[in-house]
Short mmCIF file of C-alpha atoms in Angstrom, two decimals:
data_model
loop_
_atom_site.label_atom_id
_atom_site.label_comp_id
_atom_site.label_asym_id
_atom_site.label_seq_id
_atom_site.Cartn_x
_atom_site.Cartn_y
_atom_site.Cartn_z
CA MET Y 513 2.31 15.89 33.73
CA ASN Y 514 -0.70 16.07 31.25
CA LYS Y 515 -0.71 14.51 28.64
CA VAL Y 516 -4.51 14.68 27.59
CA VAL Y 517 -5.68 16.62 25.17
CA ALA Y 518 -9.45 17.74 24.42
CA GLY Y 519 -9.80 15.88 21.01
CA ALA Y 520 -8.06 15.96 17.02
CA ASP Y 521 -8.02 19.25 16.31
CA GLU Y 522 -5.84 20.04 19.52
CA ALA Y 523 -3.32 17.43 18.85
CA ILE Y 524 -2.47 17.86 15.07
CA LYS Y 525 -2.71 22.28 16.34
CA ASP Y 526 0.80 22.45 15.96
CA ILE Y 527 1.81 20.47 12.88
CA PRO Y 528 3.69 22.82 9.70
CA SER Y 529 3.00 21.90 6.92
CA GLY Y 530 5.88 20.71 5.39
CA ALA Y 531 6.46 18.64 8.20
CA THR Y 532 7.45 15.13 8.05
CA LEU Y 533 4.92 12.31 9.94
CA MET Y 534 4.62 8.78 10.81
CA LEU Y 535 1.27 7.12 10.46
CA GLY Y 536 0.51 4.14 11.81
CA GLY Y 537 -1.85 1.11 10.26
CA PHE Y 538 -1.73 -1.47 7.76
CA GLY Y 539 -4.15 -0.83 4.70
CA LEU Y 540 -7.11 0.73 6.33
CA CYS Y 541 -6.60 -1.52 9.79
CA GLY Y 542 -5.14 1.13 12.84
CA ILE Y 543 -5.13 4.02 10.96
CA PRO Y 544 -5.69 7.04 13.09
CA GLU Y 545 -9.36 7.92 11.69
CA ASN Y 546 -9.53 11.05 13.72
CA CYS Y 547 -6.21 13.30 13.69
CA ILE Y 548 -6.30 12.03 9.74
CA HIS Y 549 -9.82 14.19 9.18
CA ALA Y 550 -8.36 17.05 11.85
CA ILE Y 551 -5.58 17.30 9.47
CA VAL Y 552 -7.83 17.54 6.59
CA LYS Y 553 -10.07 19.77 7.88
CA LYS Y 554 -7.28 22.08 8.95
CA GLY Y 555 -5.13 21.77 5.29
CA ILE Y 556 -2.04 21.47 6.43
CA ASN Y 557 -0.03 20.95 3.09
CA ASN Y 558 3.56 19.72 1.85
CA LEU Y 559 3.55 16.82 4.14
CA THR Y 560 6.63 14.05 4.10
CA CYS Y 561 4.07 10.80 4.83
CA ILE Y 562 5.64 7.89 5.87
CA SER Y 563 2.63 5.12 6.59
CA ASN Y 564 2.72 1.38 4.56
CA ASN Y 565 -0.28 2.27 2.92
CA ALA Y 566 -1.58 5.39 1.17
CA GLY Y 567 -5.24 4.74 2.41
CA VAL Y 568 -7.99 4.34 -0.54
CA ASP Y 569 -9.06 7.14 -2.51
CA ASP Y 570 -12.19 8.07 -0.10
CA PHE Y 571 -10.45 6.66 3.52
CA GLY Y 572 -7.60 7.23 5.49
CA ILE Y 573 -4.61 9.04 3.78
CA GLY Y 574 -6.49 8.63 0.66
CA LEU Y 575 -8.31 12.32 2.40
CA MET Y 576 -5.21 14.51 2.12
CA LEU Y 577 -3.91 12.90 -1.08
CA GLN Y 578 -7.44 14.07 -2.15
CA GLY Y 579 -6.89 17.61 -0.64
CA ARG Y 580 -3.40 17.71 -2.48
CA GLN Y 581 -1.72 17.83 0.85
CA VAL Y 582 0.95 15.34 0.45
CA LYS Y 583 4.24 16.32 -1.19
CA LYS Y 584 6.01 12.72 -0.20
CA MET Y 585 4.60 8.95 0.46
CA ILE Y 586 7.30 6.81 2.00
CA ALA Y 587 5.47 3.66 2.01
CA SER Y 588 5.81 -0.53 0.79
CA TYR Y 589 2.71 -0.74 -1.22
CA VAL Y 590 0.30 1.71 -2.46
CA GLY Y 591 -1.62 -0.16 -4.70
CA GLU Y 592 -6.18 0.15 -4.15
CA ASN Y 593 -5.73 4.06 -4.90
CA ALA Y 594 -6.64 6.06 -8.11
CA GLU Y 595 -5.72 9.37 -7.04
CA PHE Y 596 -2.90 8.38 -5.02
CA GLU Y 597 -1.50 6.64 -8.87
CA ARG Y 598 -2.52 9.82 -11.14
CA GLN Y 599 -0.54 12.20 -8.75
CA MET Y 600 2.70 9.65 -9.18
CA LEU Y 601 2.41 8.88 -12.68
CA SER Y 602 1.79 12.83 -13.57
CA GLY Y 603 5.19 13.75 -11.22
CA GLU Y 604 2.72 15.87 -9.12
CA LEU Y 605 3.64 13.12 -5.56
CA GLU Y 606 6.93 11.85 -4.54
CA VAL Y 607 7.25 8.45 -3.90
CA GLU Y 608 9.42 6.38 -2.20
CA LEU Y 609 8.50 2.61 -2.43
CA VAL Y 610 10.71 0.53 1.11
CA PRO Y 611 10.20 -3.00 1.51
CA GLN Y 612 8.11 -3.41 4.23
CA GLY Y 613 9.78 -4.78 7.27
CA THR Y 614 12.59 -2.22 5.96
CA LEU Y 615 10.19 0.32 7.01
CA ALA Y 616 8.87 -1.15 10.12
CA THR Y 617 12.74 -1.82 11.15
CA ARG Y 618 13.73 2.07 10.27
CA CYS Y 619 11.01 2.88 12.93
CA MET Y 620 12.84 0.62 15.04
CA ALA Y 621 15.80 2.08 14.74
CA ALA Y 622 14.16 5.52 15.54
CA GLY Y 623 12.78 4.68 18.88
CA TYR Y 624 15.78 2.49 20.03
CA GLY Y 625 18.27 5.64 19.08
CA MET Y 626 20.03 3.57 16.31
CA PRO Y 627 20.91 5.91 13.45
CA ALA Y 628 21.49 2.81 10.79
CA VAL Y 629 20.23 -0.94 10.75
CA TYR Y 630 21.55 -3.63 8.01
CA LEU Y 631 19.16 -5.17 6.52
CA LEU Y 632 18.81 -8.47 3.66
CA ALA Y 633 16.14 -6.93 1.59
CA GLY Y 634 16.65 -5.14 -1.74
CA ILE Y 635 20.10 -6.71 -2.17
CA GLY Y 636 20.16 -7.11 -5.91
CA THR Y 637 17.88 -5.33 -6.75
CA GLU Y 638 16.48 -1.37 -7.52
CA VAL Y 639 15.89 -0.69 -3.76
CA ALA Y 640 19.57 -1.00 -3.37
CA GLU Y 641 20.63 1.84 -5.18
CA GLY Y 642 22.81 4.52 -4.20
CA LYS Y 643 22.88 2.99 -0.45
CA GLU Y 644 26.41 1.65 1.31
CA ILE Y 645 26.72 -2.25 1.15
CA ARG Y 646 28.16 -3.94 4.40
CA ASN Y 647 29.39 -7.72 4.18
CA PHE Y 648 29.20 -10.06 7.46
CA ASN Y 649 29.88 -13.08 7.59
CA GLY Y 650 30.03 -13.89 3.72
CA LYS Y 651 26.75 -11.87 3.05
CA ASP Y 652 25.63 -8.53 1.62
CA TYR Y 653 23.47 -6.26 3.74
CA LEU Y 654 22.46 -3.09 3.18
CA MET Y 655 23.07 0.29 5.51
CA GLU Y 656 19.40 1.62 5.62
CA LEU Y 657 18.64 4.51 8.00
CA ALA Y 658 16.42 5.45 10.97
CA PHE Y 659 13.33 7.51 9.72
CA ASP Y 660 13.73 11.54 11.38
CA SER Y 661 9.79 12.22 11.98
CA ASP Y 662 8.34 15.72 13.56
CA PHE Y 663 5.18 14.00 14.64
CA ALA Y 664 3.93 10.01 14.57
CA ILE Y 665 0.57 9.68 14.75
CA VAL Y 666 -1.17 6.27 15.97
CA LYS Y 667 -4.24 5.15 17.34
CA ALA Y 668 -4.27 2.48 19.59
CA TRP Y 669 -7.50 0.67 21.40
CA LYS Y 670 -6.87 1.42 24.99
CA GLY Y 671 -4.78 4.16 26.36
CA ASP Y 672 -4.41 6.13 30.08
CA THR Y 673 -3.52 9.56 30.85
CA GLN Y 674 0.06 8.47 30.99
CA GLY Y 675 0.39 8.03 27.91
CA ASN Y 676 0.50 4.39 28.08
CA LEU Y 677 -1.15 2.40 24.97
CA ILE Y 678 -2.29 -0.97 24.02
CA PHE Y 679 -3.35 -2.10 20.59
CA LYS Y 680 -5.93 -4.67 19.33
CA GLY Y 681 -5.68 -8.11 17.22
CA THR Y 682 -3.63 -6.98 13.88
CA ALA Y 683 -4.36 -3.24 14.20
CA ARG Y 684 -1.01 -3.29 16.05
CA ASN Y 685 0.90 -3.48 12.80
CA PHE Y 686 3.46 -0.16 12.58
CA SER Y 687 2.14 1.68 15.49
CA PRO Y 688 4.09 0.94 18.30
CA MET Y 689 7.58 1.21 16.57
CA MET Y 690 6.37 4.69 15.21
CA ALA Y 691 4.98 6.02 18.49
CA MET Y 692 8.44 4.96 19.73
CA ALA Y 693 10.38 7.04 16.41
CA GLY Y 694 8.45 10.24 16.53
CA LYS Y 695 9.70 13.71 17.61
CA ILE Y 696 5.80 14.51 18.99
CA THR Y 697 3.85 10.79 19.16
CA ILE Y 698 -0.06 11.90 19.29
CA ALA Y 699 -1.89 8.82 20.40
CA GLU Y 700 -5.54 8.62 19.62
CA VAL Y 701 -7.52 5.54 21.67
CA GLU Y 702 -10.65 3.88 21.20
CA HIS Y 703 -11.12 4.03 25.35
CA LEU Y 704 -9.08 6.63 27.31
CA VAL Y 705 -8.94 5.35 31.15
CA PRO Y 706 -6.94 7.10 34.07
CA ALA Y 707 -3.64 5.81 34.89
CA GLY Y 708 -3.51 2.63 37.36
CA GLU Y 709 -6.57 1.00 34.98
CA LEU Y 710 -3.98 -1.11 32.37
CA ASP Y 711 -2.14 -3.81 33.34
CA PRO Y 712 1.54 -2.86 33.05
CA ASN Y 713 1.84 -6.22 32.07
CA ALA Y 714 0.13 -5.62 29.50
CA ILE Y 715 1.09 -2.92 27.76
CA HIS Y 716 2.76 -2.48 24.59
CA VAL Y 717 4.21 1.42 24.03
CA PRO Y 718 5.10 2.74 27.10
CA GLY Y 719 3.79 6.49 28.10
CA ILE Y 720 7.97 7.86 28.17
CA TYR Y 721 7.20 7.51 24.17
CA VAL Y 722 3.61 9.34 24.07
CA HIS Y 723 3.40 13.24 24.44
CA ARG Y 724 -0.81 12.85 23.81
CA ILE Y 725 -3.63 11.17 23.67
CA PHE Y 726 -7.06 11.76 23.28
CA GLN Y 727 -9.97 9.37 22.70
CA GLY Y 728 -11.27 9.52 19.44
CA ASP Y 729 -14.86 10.82 19.04
CA LYS Y 730 -15.75 8.40 16.30
CA TYR Y 731 -14.36 4.93 14.55
CA GLU Y 732 -15.90 3.91 11.36
CA LYS Y 733 -12.92 1.29 11.19
CA ARG Y 734 -13.71 0.59 7.79
CA ILE Y 735 -12.81 -2.53 6.22
CA GLU Y 736 -11.13 -3.08 2.68
CA GLN Y 737 -11.69 -6.61 1.89
CA ARG Y 738 -14.79 -8.44 3.55
CA THR Y 739 -14.28 -12.24 3.37
CA VAL Y 740 -16.10 -14.69 5.10
CA ARG Y 741 -17.59 -18.53 5.14
CA LYS Y 742 -20.78 -19.31 5.42
CA LYS Y 743 -22.70 -20.40 8.50
CA MET A 536 -5.78 -30.80 -18.69
CA PRO A 537 -3.19 -27.85 -17.58
CA LEU A 538 -3.94 -27.55 -13.43
CA ASN A 539 -6.40 -24.84 -12.05
CA LYS A 540 -5.49 -22.61 -9.61
CA GLU A 541 -6.52 -24.22 -7.08
CA GLN A 542 -4.92 -27.68 -8.36
CA ILE A 543 -1.90 -25.61 -7.90
CA ALA A 544 -2.81 -24.64 -4.19
CA GLN A 545 -3.65 -28.41 -3.72
CA ARG A 546 0.04 -29.48 -4.66
CA ILE A 547 2.16 -26.98 -3.45
CA ALA A 548 -0.05 -27.71 -0.15
CA ARG A 549 1.50 -30.99 -0.85
CA GLU A 550 5.52 -29.53 0.92
CA LEU A 551 4.39 -28.45 3.69
CA LYS A 552 5.81 -30.48 6.54
CA ASP A 553 4.29 -31.24 10.52
CA GLY A 554 5.62 -28.27 12.73
CA PHE A 555 5.87 -25.46 9.43
CA TYR A 556 5.60 -21.79 10.05
CA VAL A 557 4.41 -20.36 6.89
CA ASN A 558 4.20 -17.27 4.93
CA LEU A 559 1.28 -17.76 2.43
CA GLY A 560 1.23 -14.56 -0.26
CA ILE A 561 -1.95 -13.50 -1.85
CA GLY A 562 -3.48 -15.01 -4.95
CA ILE A 563 -2.93 -18.64 -5.90
CA PRO A 564 -0.86 -19.00 -2.21
CA THR A 565 -3.47 -18.19 0.05
CA LEU A 566 -5.99 -20.89 -1.41
CA VAL A 567 -2.74 -23.47 0.19
CA ALA A 568 -4.39 -22.88 2.94
CA ASN A 569 -7.23 -25.22 2.14
CA TYR A 570 -5.27 -28.26 1.64
CA ILE A 571 -3.45 -28.56 4.26
CA PRO A 572 -2.67 -32.75 4.65
CA GLU A 573 -4.33 -34.50 7.22
CA GLY A 574 -2.03 -35.23 10.12
CA VAL A 575 0.20 -32.56 9.05
CA ASP A 576 0.43 -29.56 11.71
CA VAL A 577 1.16 -26.26 10.67
CA VAL A 578 1.20 -22.44 11.63
CA LEU A 579 0.00 -19.81 9.00
CA GLN A 580 2.58 -16.34 9.66
CA SER A 581 0.65 -13.43 8.03
CA GLU A 582 2.95 -10.38 8.11
CA ASN A 583 0.89 -7.84 9.17
CA GLY A 584 1.51 -8.94 12.78
CA LEU A 585 -0.24 -12.72 13.32
CA LEU A 586 0.73 -16.40 14.14
CA GLY A 587 -1.92 -18.62 13.19
CA MET A 588 -4.06 -17.46 11.03
CA GLY A 589 -7.47 -19.21 11.08
CA PRO A 590 -10.19 -19.20 8.19
CA PHE A 591 -12.38 -16.41 7.14
CA PRO A 592 -14.92 -15.66 9.76
CA PHE A 593 -18.34 -16.56 9.78
CA GLU A 594 -20.67 -13.97 7.97
CA GLY A 595 -21.13 -11.66 10.92
CA ASP A 596 -18.23 -12.03 12.93
CA GLU A 597 -15.94 -9.71 10.95
CA ASP A 598 -13.72 -7.77 12.76
CA ALA A 599 -11.81 -4.86 11.28
CA ASP A 600 -8.73 -5.11 13.56
CA LEU A 601 -8.26 -8.76 12.52
CA ILE A 602 -6.81 -8.76 9.30
CA ASN A 603 -4.39 -11.00 6.81
CA ALA A 604 -1.69 -8.53 4.67
CA GLY A 605 -4.31 -9.07 1.67
CA LYS A 606 -6.28 -7.34 3.97
CA GLN A 607 -9.23 -9.89 4.08
CA THR A 608 -11.15 -10.54 7.34
CA ILE A 609 -10.11 -13.28 9.11
CA THR A 610 -9.60 -15.32 12.33
CA THR A 611 -7.23 -16.70 14.89
CA VAL A 612 -6.84 -20.51 16.15
CA PRO A 613 -6.10 -21.73 19.01
CA GLY A 614 -2.30 -20.52 19.95
CA SER A 615 -2.27 -17.52 17.91
CA VAL A 616 -0.42 -14.94 18.63
CA PHE A 617 -0.33 -10.79 17.74
CA PHE A 618 2.86 -8.42 17.43
CA ASP A 619 3.66 -5.35 15.93
CA SER A 620 5.58 -5.36 11.85
CA ALA A 621 9.04 -4.95 13.13
CA MET A 622 8.43 -8.71 14.80
CA SER A 623 7.03 -9.61 12.62
CA PHE A 624 9.50 -9.13 9.58
CA GLY A 625 12.61 -9.87 12.45
CA MET A 626 10.96 -13.63 12.56
CA ILE A 627 10.97 -13.06 9.07
CA ARG A 628 14.24 -12.40 8.69
CA ALA A 629 15.86 -14.67 11.18
CA GLY A 630 15.18 -17.49 9.54
CA LYS A 631 12.74 -18.77 11.79
CA VAL A 632 9.68 -18.84 8.83
CA ASP A 633 9.99 -22.55 6.83
CA LEU A 634 8.60 -21.74 3.92
CA THR A 635 6.77 -19.05 2.14
CA VAL A 636 4.75 -18.98 -0.66
CA LEU A 637 4.33 -16.14 -3.42
CA GLY A 638 3.34 -15.19 -6.60
CA ALA A 639 5.41 -13.98 -9.33
CA MET A 640 5.40 -12.66 -12.80
CA GLU A 641 9.17 -13.80 -14.24
CA VAL A 642 11.41 -16.30 -12.01
CA ALA A 643 15.12 -16.86 -13.77
CA ASP A 644 16.68 -20.65 -13.56
CA ASN A 645 18.72 -19.02 -11.55
CA GLY A 646 16.11 -18.10 -8.63
CA ASP A 647 15.73 -14.72 -9.37
CA ILE A 648 12.39 -13.05 -8.97
CA ALA A 649 10.66 -10.69 -10.52
CA ASN A 650 6.87 -9.85 -8.73
CA TRP A 651 6.34 -5.54 -7.42
CA LYS A 652 6.95 -4.12 -10.64
CA ILE A 653 6.11 -3.19 -14.39
CA PRO A 654 7.91 0.16 -15.56
CA GLY A 655 5.55 2.20 -16.49
CA LYS A 656 2.57 0.84 -16.18
CA MET A 657 1.99 -0.90 -12.47
CA VAL A 658 4.01 0.58 -9.51
CA LYS A 659 1.93 -0.50 -6.70
CA GLY A 660 5.10 -1.27 -4.39
CA MET A 661 6.82 -4.53 -2.94
CA GLY A 662 5.05 -4.67 0.27
CA GLY A 663 6.76 -7.00 2.19
CA ALA A 664 7.67 -9.26 -0.42
CA MET A 665 11.62 -8.45 -1.03
CA ASP A 666 12.14 -9.07 3.04
CA LEU A 667 10.02 -12.58 2.47
CA VAL A 668 12.35 -13.81 -0.53
CA ALA A 669 15.52 -12.43 0.89
CA ALA A 670 15.09 -14.02 3.75
CA ALA A 671 13.12 -17.40 4.06
CA LYS A 672 14.29 -20.60 4.00
CA ASN A 673 13.02 -21.81 1.29
CA ILE A 674 10.88 -20.31 -1.39
CA ILE A 675 7.81 -21.59 -3.56
CA VAL A 676 6.71 -19.55 -6.55
CA ALA A 677 3.39 -20.35 -7.57
CA MET A 678 2.44 -19.37 -10.78
CA GLN A 679 0.91 -19.43 -14.57
CA HIS A 680 3.45 -20.70 -16.83
CA THR A 681 3.00 -17.68 -19.70
CA ASN A 682 1.45 -14.67 -19.22
CA PRO A 683 -1.81 -13.89 -21.12
CA LYS A 684 0.38 -12.86 -24.43
CA GLY A 685 1.29 -16.33 -24.36
CA GLU A 686 5.15 -16.11 -23.37
CA SER A 687 7.26 -17.93 -20.84
CA LYS A 688 7.53 -16.35 -17.09
CA LEU A 689 10.21 -19.21 -16.48
CA LEU A 690 13.40 -17.03 -18.05
CA ALA A 691 16.88 -16.99 -18.74
CA LYS A 692 16.84 -13.86 -17.24
CA CYS A 693 14.24 -11.64 -15.64
CA SER A 694 13.27 -8.59 -17.46
CA LEU A 695 11.25 -7.11 -15.06
CA PRO A 696 12.91 -5.02 -12.01
CA LEU A 697 14.31 -7.72 -9.33
CA THR A 698 12.26 -8.80 -5.49
CA GLY A 699 14.79 -10.92 -5.09
CA VAL A 700 18.11 -12.93 -6.73
CA GLY A 701 18.77 -16.43 -6.57
CA CYS A 702 16.40 -17.23 -3.46
CA VAL A 703 13.57 -19.10 -5.80
CA ARG A 704 13.81 -22.84 -4.88
CA LYS A 705 10.98 -24.49 -6.66
CA VAL A 706 8.26 -23.40 -9.09
CA VAL A 707 4.95 -24.67 -9.51
CA THR A 708 2.85 -23.67 -12.54
CA ASP A 709 -0.03 -24.23 -14.36
CA LEU A 710 1.90 -27.25 -16.63
CA GLY A 711 4.14 -28.68 -13.92
CA VAL A 712 6.00 -28.61 -11.21
CA PHE A 713 10.21 -27.64 -11.53
CA ASP A 714 13.02 -27.46 -9.10
CA VAL A 715 15.34 -24.44 -9.97
CA THR A 716 19.16 -26.08 -9.85
CA PRO A 717 22.73 -24.47 -10.81
CA ASP A 718 21.52 -26.31 -14.13
CA GLY A 719 18.60 -23.99 -14.17
CA PHE A 720 14.83 -25.45 -13.87
CA THR A 721 14.58 -29.16 -13.59
CA CYS A 722 11.17 -30.33 -13.89
CA ILE A 723 10.12 -33.16 -11.84
CA GLU A 724 5.96 -33.06 -12.32
CA TYR A 725 4.30 -32.66 -15.37
CA ALA A 726 -0.02 -31.89 -15.06
CA PRO A 727 -2.15 -34.47 -16.14
CA GLY A 728 -2.37 -34.47 -20.10
CA VAL A 729 0.74 -31.56 -20.56
CA THR A 730 3.34 -33.40 -22.64
CA ILE A 731 7.04 -32.87 -22.31
CA ASP A 732 7.20 -31.22 -25.54
CA GLU A 733 4.72 -28.57 -24.26
CA ILE A 734 7.17 -27.95 -21.25
CA LYS A 735 9.96 -27.05 -23.00
CA ALA A 736 8.01 -24.87 -25.87
CA LYS A 737 7.06 -22.82 -22.59
CA THR A 738 10.03 -22.82 -20.82
CA ALA A 739 12.21 -20.24 -21.87
CA GLY A 740 15.28 -19.92 -19.34
CA ARG A 741 17.15 -23.94 -19.06
CA LEU A 742 15.20 -26.71 -18.86
CA THR A 743 16.14 -30.43 -18.15
CA ILE A 744 13.84 -33.31 -17.23
CA ALA A 745 14.35 -35.07 -14.00
CA ALA A 746 15.05 -38.64 -15.06
CA ASP A 747 11.90 -39.77 -12.34
CA VAL A 748 9.87 -37.28 -14.34
CA LYS A 749 5.93 -38.26 -13.30
CA GLU A 750 2.55 -37.41 -13.71
CA ILE A 751 1.23 -34.70 -10.99
CA ALA A 752 -1.92 -36.56 -8.65
CA VAL A 753 -4.58 -34.41 -8.73
#
């Protein structure tokens, strides 16, 4: 078994234009920076991206938007991105807005092999339009389908040569469920270690879900809202 | 004088009870954390995957891997725990979060809330708001009583796309505190110097005034 690839270029080399990608991260926290740069460099386009946010104008998925590489964006919150707004309002970009918990749970359903889940969020709103409703114990729920994605791309703090992953802080967010949901899952990590070095009790994503892993060349880890207090 | 944002947050903080798990939204709700009453121990949930949110870090201690749902750098507190987004919304959906405080563009007198979209103008997305309002046991809205044009945000029916239906329990505005009841909004407190007539004039939804209505202690 050899899951370790040389770097981002090799990890993404067979992603075709038109593919559906899941990209981990919340805002810019925990995004797979190296893979995004490689996708931008290679110019793969016509992509459907499932990600909580769409980056900012000059970082994260925002870079893919600048290159008109994204055909459709499935996200829960897309503020803080002027180019995104422009493409959406002009009709160049198709957008499906999904409640954040629904987004996470539709990823989770895919990783757990469940075709659909019943969720409360969005009942009585335009999110419910066209969806099947089932009543359980007197309450209405929306049937939400598991996501179907060709590739999941996540960034972890530590990973080993078996593909086992550990995340740090709130950089975990959507990445474990997305890693579990991809037909092919690519993990880039800050620290790649030999199998056996990670505590098996501490692993968040078992390597069975991860197909390719590499240590990212460089992490900018940009902060979106730097808020501090004085000492 | 109508309440300022800090005073709205301060008033909402009095709703916190010892042992509560609380989710605070972006804007005025975030300020509630600054006014947690003495002797009341609450745990703040941030839906991006943290229970036990602490204050902003000291200058130089910011960590890109430690943010809240507003993408602000924060800290942890003793007993904090991180988890993924599915678990985060799992605990919200399962009703484990005792109180949610969030902002709104409009609230209807039956508890409907609209806070995520202005068709043709502002489409940023609902984030976690729809999940929170669908599931939280107790939802308090913090907002200005009127919009910048002076129009009431407390309505008989929301005009904007809904975030959730019949879910808001209480609204705290710059003018007063309102319970959402089967009879519509019930004003239980008014801001110092604000008259009941002003509140009536600026509330478009059904409004009753509680028999024991009193001034908000500021």
